[in-house]
Coordinates of C-alpha atoms in Angstrom, one line a residue:
X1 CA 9.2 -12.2 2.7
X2 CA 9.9 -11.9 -1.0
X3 CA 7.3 -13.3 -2.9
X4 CA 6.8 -13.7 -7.1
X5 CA 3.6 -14.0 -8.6
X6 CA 1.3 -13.4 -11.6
X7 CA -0.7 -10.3 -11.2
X8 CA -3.7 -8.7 -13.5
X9 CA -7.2 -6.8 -13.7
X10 CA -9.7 -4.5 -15.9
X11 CA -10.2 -1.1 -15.4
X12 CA -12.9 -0.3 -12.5
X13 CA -15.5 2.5 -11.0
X14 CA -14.0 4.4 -8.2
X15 CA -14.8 4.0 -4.2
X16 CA -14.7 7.9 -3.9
X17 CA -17.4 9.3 -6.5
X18 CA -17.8 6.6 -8.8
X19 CA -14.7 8.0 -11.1
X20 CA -13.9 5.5 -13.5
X21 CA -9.4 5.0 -13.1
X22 CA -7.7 6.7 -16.3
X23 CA -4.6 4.6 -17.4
X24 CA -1.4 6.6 -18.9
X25 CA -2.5 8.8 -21.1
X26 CA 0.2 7.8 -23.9
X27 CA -0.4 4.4 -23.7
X28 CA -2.9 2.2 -25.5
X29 CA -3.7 -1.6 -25.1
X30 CA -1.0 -3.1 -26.9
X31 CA 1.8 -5.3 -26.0
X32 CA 3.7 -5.0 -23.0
X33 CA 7.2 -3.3 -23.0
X34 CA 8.5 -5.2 -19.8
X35 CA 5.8 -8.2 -18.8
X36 CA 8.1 -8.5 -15.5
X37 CA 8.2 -5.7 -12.9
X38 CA 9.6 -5.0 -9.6
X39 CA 7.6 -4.3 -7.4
X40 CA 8.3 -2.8 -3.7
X41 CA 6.0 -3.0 -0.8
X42 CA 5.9 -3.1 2.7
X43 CA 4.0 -6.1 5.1
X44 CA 0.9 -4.0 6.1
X45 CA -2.3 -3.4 5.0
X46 CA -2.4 -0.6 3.3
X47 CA -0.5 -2.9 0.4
X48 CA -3.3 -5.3 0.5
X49 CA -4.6 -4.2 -2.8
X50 CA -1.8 -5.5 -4.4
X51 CA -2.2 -9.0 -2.7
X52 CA -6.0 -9.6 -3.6
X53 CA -4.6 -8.9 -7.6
X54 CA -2.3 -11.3 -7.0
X55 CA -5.0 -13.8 -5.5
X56 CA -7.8 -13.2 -7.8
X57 CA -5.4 -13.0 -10.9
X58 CA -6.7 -9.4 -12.1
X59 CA -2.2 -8.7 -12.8
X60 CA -1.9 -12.3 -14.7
X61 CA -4.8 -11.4 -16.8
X62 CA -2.8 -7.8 -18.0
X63 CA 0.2 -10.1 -18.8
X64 CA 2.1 -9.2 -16.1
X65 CA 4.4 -10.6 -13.8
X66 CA 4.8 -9.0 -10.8
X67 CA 8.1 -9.9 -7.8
X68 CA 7.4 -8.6 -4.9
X69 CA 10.3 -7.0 -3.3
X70 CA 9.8 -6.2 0.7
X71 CA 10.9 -2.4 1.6
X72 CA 10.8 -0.6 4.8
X73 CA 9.2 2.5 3.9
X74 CA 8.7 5.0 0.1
X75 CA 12.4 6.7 1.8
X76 CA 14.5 3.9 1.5
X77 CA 12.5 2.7 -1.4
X78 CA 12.5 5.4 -3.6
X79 CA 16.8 5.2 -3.8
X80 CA 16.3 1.5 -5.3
X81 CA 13.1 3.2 -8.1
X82 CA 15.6 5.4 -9.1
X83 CA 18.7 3.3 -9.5
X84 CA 16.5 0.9 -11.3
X85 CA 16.4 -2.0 -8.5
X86 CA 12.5 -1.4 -8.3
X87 CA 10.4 -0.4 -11.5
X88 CA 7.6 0.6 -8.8
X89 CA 7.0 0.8 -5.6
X90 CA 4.6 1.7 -2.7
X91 CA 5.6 4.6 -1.0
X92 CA 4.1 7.6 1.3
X93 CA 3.3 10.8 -0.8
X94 CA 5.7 13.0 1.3
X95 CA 8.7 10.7 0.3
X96 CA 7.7 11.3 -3.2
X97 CA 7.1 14.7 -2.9
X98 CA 10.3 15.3 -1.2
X99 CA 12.7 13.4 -3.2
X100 CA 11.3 14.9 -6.5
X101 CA 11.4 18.4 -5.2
X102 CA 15.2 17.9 -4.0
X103 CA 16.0 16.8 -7.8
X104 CA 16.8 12.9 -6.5
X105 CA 15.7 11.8 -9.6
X106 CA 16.4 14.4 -12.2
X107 CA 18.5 11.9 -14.3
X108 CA 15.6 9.7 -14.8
X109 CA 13.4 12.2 -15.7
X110 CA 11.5 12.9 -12.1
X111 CA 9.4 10.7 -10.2
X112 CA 6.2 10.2 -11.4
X113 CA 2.8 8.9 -9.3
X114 CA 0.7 6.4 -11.1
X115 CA -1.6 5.2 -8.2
X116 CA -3.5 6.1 -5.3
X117 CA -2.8 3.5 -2.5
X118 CA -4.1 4.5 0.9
X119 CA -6.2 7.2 2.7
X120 CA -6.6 8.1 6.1
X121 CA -9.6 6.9 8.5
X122 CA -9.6 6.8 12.5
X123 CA -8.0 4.6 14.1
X124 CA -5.6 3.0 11.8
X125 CA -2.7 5.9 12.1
X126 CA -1.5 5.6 15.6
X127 CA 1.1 6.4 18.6
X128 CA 1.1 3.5 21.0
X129 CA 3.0 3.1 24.3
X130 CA 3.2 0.4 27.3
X131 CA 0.4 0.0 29.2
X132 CA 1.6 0.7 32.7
X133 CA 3.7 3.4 31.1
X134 CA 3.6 7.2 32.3
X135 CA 2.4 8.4 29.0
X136 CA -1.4 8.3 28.4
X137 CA -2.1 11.6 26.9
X138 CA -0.5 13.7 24.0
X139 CA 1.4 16.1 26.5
X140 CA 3.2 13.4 27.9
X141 CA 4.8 12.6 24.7
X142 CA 6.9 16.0 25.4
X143 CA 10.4 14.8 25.5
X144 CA 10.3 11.3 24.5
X145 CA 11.2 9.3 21.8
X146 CA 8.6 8.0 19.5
X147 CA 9.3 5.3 16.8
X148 CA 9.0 5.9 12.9
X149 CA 9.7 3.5 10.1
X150 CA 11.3 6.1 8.0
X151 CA 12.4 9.8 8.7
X152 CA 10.9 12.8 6.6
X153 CA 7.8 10.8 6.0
X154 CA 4.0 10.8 6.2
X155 CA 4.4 9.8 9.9
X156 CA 6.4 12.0 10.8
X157 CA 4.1 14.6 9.0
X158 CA 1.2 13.6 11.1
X159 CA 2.7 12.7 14.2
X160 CA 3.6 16.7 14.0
X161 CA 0.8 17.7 13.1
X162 CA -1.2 16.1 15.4
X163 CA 1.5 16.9 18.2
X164 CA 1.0 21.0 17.8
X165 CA -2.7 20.7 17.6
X166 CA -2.5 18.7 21.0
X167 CA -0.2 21.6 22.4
X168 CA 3.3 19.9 22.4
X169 CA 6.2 21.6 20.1
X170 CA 6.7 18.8 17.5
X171 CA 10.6 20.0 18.3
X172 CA 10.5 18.6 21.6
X173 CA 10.1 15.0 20.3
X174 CA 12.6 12.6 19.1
X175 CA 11.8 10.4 16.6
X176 CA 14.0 7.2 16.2
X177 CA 13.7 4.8 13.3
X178 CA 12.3 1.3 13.3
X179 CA 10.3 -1.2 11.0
X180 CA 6.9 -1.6 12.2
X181 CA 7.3 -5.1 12.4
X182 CA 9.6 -4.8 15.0
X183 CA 8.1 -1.5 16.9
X184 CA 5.9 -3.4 19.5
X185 CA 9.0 -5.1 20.9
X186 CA 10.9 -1.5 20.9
X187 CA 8.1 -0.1 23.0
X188 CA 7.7 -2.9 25.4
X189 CA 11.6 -3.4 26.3
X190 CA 11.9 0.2 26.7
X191 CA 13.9 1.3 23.4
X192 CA 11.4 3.8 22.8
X193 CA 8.8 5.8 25.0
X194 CA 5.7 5.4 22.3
X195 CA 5.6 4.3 18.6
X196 CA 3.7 5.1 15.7
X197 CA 2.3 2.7 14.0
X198 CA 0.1 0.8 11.6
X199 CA -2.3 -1.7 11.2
X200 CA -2.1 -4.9 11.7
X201 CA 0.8 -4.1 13.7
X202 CA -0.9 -1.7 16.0
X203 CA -3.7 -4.6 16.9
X204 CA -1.1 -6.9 17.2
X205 CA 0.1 -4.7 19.7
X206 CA -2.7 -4.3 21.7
X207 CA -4.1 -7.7 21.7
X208 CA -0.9 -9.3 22.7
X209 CA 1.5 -6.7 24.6
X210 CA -2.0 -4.5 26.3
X211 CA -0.5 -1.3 24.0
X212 CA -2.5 2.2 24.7
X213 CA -3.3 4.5 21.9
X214 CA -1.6 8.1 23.0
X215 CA -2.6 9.5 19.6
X216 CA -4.8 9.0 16.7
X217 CA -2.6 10.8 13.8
X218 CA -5.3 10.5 11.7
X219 CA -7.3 13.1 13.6
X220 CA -7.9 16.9 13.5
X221 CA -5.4 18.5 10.5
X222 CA -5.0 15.5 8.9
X223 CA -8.0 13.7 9.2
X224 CA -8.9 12.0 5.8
X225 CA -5.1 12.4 4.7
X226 CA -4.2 11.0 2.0
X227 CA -1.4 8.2 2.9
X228 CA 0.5 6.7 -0.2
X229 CA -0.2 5.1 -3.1
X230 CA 2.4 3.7 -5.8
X231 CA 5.5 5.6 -8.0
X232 CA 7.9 5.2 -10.5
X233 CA 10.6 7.0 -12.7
X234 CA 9.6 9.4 -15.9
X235 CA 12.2 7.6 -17.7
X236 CA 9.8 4.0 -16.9
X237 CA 6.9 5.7 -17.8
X238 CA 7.9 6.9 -21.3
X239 CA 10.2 3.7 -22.4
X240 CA 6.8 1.4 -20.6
X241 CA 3.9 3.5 -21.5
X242 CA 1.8 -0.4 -21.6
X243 CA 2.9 -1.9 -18.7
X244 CA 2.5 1.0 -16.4
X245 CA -1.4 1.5 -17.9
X246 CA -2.0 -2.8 -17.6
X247 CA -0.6 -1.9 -13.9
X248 CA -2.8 1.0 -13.5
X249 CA -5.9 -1.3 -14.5
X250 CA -4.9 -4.1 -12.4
X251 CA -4.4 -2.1 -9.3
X252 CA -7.8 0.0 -9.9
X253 CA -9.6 -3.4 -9.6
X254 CA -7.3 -4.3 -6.7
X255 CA -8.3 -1.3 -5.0
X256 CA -11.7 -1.9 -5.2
X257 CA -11.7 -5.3 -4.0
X258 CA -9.6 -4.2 -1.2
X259 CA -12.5 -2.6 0.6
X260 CA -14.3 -5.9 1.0
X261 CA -12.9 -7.3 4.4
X262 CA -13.4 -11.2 4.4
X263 CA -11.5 -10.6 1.2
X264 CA -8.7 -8.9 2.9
X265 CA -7.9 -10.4 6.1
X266 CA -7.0 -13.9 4.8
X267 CA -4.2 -12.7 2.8
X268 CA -3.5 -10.5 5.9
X269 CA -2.7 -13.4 8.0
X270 CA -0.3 -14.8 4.4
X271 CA 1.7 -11.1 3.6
X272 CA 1.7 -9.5 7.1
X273 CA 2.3 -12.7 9.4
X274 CA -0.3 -12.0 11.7
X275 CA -2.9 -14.5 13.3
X276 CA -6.3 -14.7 12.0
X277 CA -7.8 -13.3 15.4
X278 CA -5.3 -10.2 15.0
X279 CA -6.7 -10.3 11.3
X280 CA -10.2 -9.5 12.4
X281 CA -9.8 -6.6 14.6
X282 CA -7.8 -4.4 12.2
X283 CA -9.0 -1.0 11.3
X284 CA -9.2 -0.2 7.5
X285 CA -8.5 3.2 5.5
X286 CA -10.0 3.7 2.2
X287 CA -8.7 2.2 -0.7
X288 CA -9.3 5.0 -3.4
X289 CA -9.3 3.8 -7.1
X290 CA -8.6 7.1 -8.5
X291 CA -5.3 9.4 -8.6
X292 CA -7.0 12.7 -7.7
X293 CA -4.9 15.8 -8.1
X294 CA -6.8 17.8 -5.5
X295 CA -6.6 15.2 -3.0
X296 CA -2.9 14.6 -3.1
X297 CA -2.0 18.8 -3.1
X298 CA -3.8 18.8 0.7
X299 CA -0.6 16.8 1.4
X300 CA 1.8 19.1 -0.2
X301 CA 0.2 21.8 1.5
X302 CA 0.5 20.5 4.6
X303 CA 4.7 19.8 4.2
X304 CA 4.6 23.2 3.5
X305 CA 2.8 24.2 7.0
X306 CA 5.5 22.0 9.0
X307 CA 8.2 23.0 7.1
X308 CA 9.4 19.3 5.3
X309 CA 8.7 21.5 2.0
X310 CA 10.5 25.3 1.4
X311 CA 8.3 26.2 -1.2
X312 CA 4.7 25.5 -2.4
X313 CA 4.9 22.8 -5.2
X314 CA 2.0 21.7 -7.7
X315 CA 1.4 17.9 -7.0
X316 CA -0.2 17.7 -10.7
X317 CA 3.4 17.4 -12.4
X318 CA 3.8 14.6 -10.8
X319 CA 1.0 12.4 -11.9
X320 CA -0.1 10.4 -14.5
X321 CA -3.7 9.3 -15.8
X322 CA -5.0 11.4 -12.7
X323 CA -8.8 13.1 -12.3
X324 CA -9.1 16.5 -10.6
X325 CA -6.4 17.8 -12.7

């Protein structure tokens, strides 16, 4: 599902408060350092930002070139940013957070955040099993195996959370991995007891196998959760101080548009492979179009709480051109 295409945009207002998106501080409008990024992402729509830059140009117009590279989730992508595979990718905020505060990319000067991607809203963030299964509550998740696309991630994180606040001990569920494209088959031939998963894959899911939501992990302690958004290297940001603002702009207008649905579910159908019906019935999360420092330490703070973090750790040194700071 690789794709390459021309990407651009201007800088825009924000969705959440009418913030206007700040671009890397140490970079200016000027000429471009690297006019051809890597770019990871995965098929679902929390991506679909990027896709409407692509389609409406808002990238090409920043003089950038953008390959899309397909990843399975911000755990296995994040290895690939810092090798140098990827120059940025999509990724959930507690595979950031994690890798940075385990020092996986000290020798590229940390992992930095550059863009907010995705944030929680009911509905789209959820555990799914058979429909003639056993399982049709939270408690009867205790003991079974639940599908993830990627361990130590923001799944996980709210598939725990939302676990304990339903009364079942997180520790008495397995979680196996799986790409989402392929989790409604792993549920219905028995692989797994329930998976978690995201749009459009959970509608998919229902419309064509009958699935059952078990659990909105979007609900309770981390309703309104930030999701993920997009990273890089230090060492990109300092030697591509241009190209990572032009980004910045692009995706802040990308973001924007994002929120408009007829907009979205077209290039749904193109990125994600789904059919137009399945298209229509998806349920969106916000598409913020500002980095906000205070948004993103709720998820730290939460990692914390379930133990995926030993100590408390300052989301702020992590981002760049972010408000709330």
């Amino acid at each position: 599902m690789s794709a390459v295409a021309m990407l651009a945009v201007v800088s825009g207002c924000g969705l959440l408060g009418g913030a206007e998106e700040k671009p890397a501080e140490t970079a200016s409008a000027g000429k471009l350092e690297k006019a051809k990024i890597n770019l990871g992402l995965l098929p679902i729509l929390d991506v679909a930002s990027v896709h409407v830059a692509i389609k409406k140009g808002y990238f090409k117009e920043e003089g950038l070139e953008v390959e899309v590279k397909i990843v399975q989730g911000g755990a296995a992508a994040i290895p690939a940013v810092i090798k140098g595979d990827l120059d940025i990718t999509f990724g959930n905020w507690v595979s950031f957070i994690t890798a940075e505060t385990n020092g996986a990319a000290k020798g590229v000067d940390g992992l930095k955040l550059i863009n907010d991607g995705y944030q929680a809203k009911p509905e789209m963030f959820l555990i799914l099993a058979k429909s003639d299964s056993a399982i049709k509550s939270p408690k009867d998740l205790e003991g079974k195996t639940i599908a993830i696309n990627t361990f130590k991630n923001i799944a996980e994180l709210t598939a725990k959370a939302t676990l304990e606040a339903n009364d079942v001990n997180p520790d008495n569920v397995t979680f196996k991995e799986f790409p989402f494209p392929d989790m409604e088959a792993a549920v219905q031939n028995g692989t797994v007891d329930a998976a978690f998963m995201v749009e459009p894959f959970i509608s998919r899911a229902q419309r064509a196998s009958g699935q059952i939501t078990v659990l909105d992990a979007a609900s309770g302690p981390t309703d309104g959760i930030p999701i993920a958004g997009y990273g890089t290297t230090g060492k990109f940001v300092k030697e591509n101080p241009n190209t990572v603002a032009a980004f910045q702009r692009a995706m802040a207008k990308g973001q924007r548009d994002a929120a408009d649905r007829p907009t979205v579910e077209p290039l749904l159908v193109e990125y994600a492979k789904v059919d137009k019906e399945t298209a229509s019935l998806v349920h969106f999360g916000e598409f913020p179009t500002t980095l906000d420092a205070t948004r993103l330490q709720r998820v730290a703070d939460l990692m914390r709480t379930y133990k995926l973090l030993e100590n408390e750790f300052d989301v702020k040194t992590m981002l760049v051109g972010a408000s709330g700071s």
